[in-house]
XYZ file of C-alpha atoms in Angstrom:
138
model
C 98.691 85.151 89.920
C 96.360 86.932 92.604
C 98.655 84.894 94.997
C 101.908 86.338 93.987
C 100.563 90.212 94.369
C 99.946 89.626 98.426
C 101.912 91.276 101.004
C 102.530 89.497 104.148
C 99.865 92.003 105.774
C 97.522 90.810 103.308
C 98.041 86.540 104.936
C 97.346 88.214 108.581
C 94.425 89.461 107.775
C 93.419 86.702 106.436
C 94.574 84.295 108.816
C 92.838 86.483 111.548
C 89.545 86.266 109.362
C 90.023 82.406 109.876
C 90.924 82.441 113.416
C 88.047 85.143 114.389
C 85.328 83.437 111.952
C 86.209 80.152 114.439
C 86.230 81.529 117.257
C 82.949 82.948 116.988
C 81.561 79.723 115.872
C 82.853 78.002 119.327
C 81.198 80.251 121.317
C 77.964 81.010 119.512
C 75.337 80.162 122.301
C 77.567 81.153 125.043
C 77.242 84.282 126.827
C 79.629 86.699 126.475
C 82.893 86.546 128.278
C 82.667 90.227 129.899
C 78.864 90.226 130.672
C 75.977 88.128 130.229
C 74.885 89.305 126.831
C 73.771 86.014 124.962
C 76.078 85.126 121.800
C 73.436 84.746 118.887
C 74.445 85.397 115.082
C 71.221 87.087 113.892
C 72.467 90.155 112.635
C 74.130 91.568 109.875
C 77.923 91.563 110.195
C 77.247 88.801 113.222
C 75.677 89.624 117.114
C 79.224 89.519 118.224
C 82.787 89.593 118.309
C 86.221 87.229 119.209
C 87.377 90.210 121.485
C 90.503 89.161 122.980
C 91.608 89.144 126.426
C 95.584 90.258 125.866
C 95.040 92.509 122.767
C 97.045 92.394 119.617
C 98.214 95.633 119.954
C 100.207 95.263 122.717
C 100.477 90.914 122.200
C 100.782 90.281 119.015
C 102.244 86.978 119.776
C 99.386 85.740 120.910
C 96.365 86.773 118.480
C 96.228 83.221 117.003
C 96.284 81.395 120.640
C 92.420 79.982 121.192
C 93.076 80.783 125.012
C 93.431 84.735 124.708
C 90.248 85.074 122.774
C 86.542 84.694 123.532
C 82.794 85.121 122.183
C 82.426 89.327 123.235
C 79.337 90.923 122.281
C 80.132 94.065 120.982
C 79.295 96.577 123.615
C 82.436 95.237 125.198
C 84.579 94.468 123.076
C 84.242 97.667 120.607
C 82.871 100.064 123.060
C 84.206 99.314 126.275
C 87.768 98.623 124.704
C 87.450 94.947 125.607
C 85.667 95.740 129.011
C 88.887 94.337 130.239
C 88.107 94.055 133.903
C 84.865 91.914 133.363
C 87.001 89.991 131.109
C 89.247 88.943 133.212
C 86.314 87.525 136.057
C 84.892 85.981 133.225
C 87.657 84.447 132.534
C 88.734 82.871 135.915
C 84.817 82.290 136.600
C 84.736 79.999 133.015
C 87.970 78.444 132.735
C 89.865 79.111 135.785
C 92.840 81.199 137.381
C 95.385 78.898 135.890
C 94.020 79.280 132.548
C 94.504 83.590 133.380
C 98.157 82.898 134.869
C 98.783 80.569 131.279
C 98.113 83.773 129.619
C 99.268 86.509 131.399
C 102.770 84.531 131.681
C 102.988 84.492 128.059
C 105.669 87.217 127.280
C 107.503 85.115 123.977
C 107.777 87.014 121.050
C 106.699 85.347 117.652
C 107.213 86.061 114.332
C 104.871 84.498 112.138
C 106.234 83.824 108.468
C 103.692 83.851 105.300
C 104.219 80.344 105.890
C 102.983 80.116 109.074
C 100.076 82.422 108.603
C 98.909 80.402 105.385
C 98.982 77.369 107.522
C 96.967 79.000 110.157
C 94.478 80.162 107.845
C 93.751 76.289 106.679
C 93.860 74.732 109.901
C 90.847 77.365 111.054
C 89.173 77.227 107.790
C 89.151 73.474 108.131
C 88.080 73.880 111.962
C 85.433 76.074 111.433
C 84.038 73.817 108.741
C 84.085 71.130 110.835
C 82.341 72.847 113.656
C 79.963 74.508 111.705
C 79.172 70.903 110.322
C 78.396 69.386 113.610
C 76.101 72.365 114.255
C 73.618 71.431 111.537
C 74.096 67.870 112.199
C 72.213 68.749 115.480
């Protein structure tokens, strides 16, 4: 019944719950993307962010791709707007400038259905359960 009451608004927030909530458990150990802040979840609310590189704002398109969003602690993603610049080293120093030029190129437009965001929001639910699995496995 709670289902029904929704708005699509409602599923994208969710979905980016999912997708965030992931992402942050990929890179937890990591340092962050921007500067080298270690990523540790210690605090309340968590140590850090999944700051993304192209932001939603102006890409909305591509806040659910895993390749235009990274472990950020805080400082730079909330306080430095992203600390773009650093970002973007970071970026080419971890993964590569093809991996940048994959992103940047990126100029589609997508419009995700309630479909498409419900299905998003399981498949990083059930990633980040699996991850987070393997993590006390170890």
């Amino acid at each position: 019944r709670k289902e029904k009451l929704k708005t699509k608004s409602d599923y994208t927030k969710e979905a980016q719950q999912a997708f965030n909530a992931y992402v942050r458990a990929r890179d937890e150990g990591k340092t962050c993307i921007s500067c080298t802040t270690l990523l540790h979840d210690n605090s309340v609310g968590g140590g850090y962010d999944a700051g993304h590189y192209r932001s939603v704002g102006s890409s909305p398109h591509l806040r659910f791709r895993l390749d235009n969003c990274f472990g950020q602690c805080k400082k730079c993603n909330r306080y430095l707007s992203g600390n773009v610049a650093n970002m973007r080293v970071g970026i080419v120093w971890r993964y590569g400038q093809q991996h940048l030029d994959t992103v940047e190129a990126d100029n589609d437009t997508k419009h995700y259905t309630v479909a498409d965001l419900q299905r998003i929001t399981k498949i990083f639910r059930k990633k980040l359960k699996k991850i987070t699995k393997k993590g006390l496995q170890k």
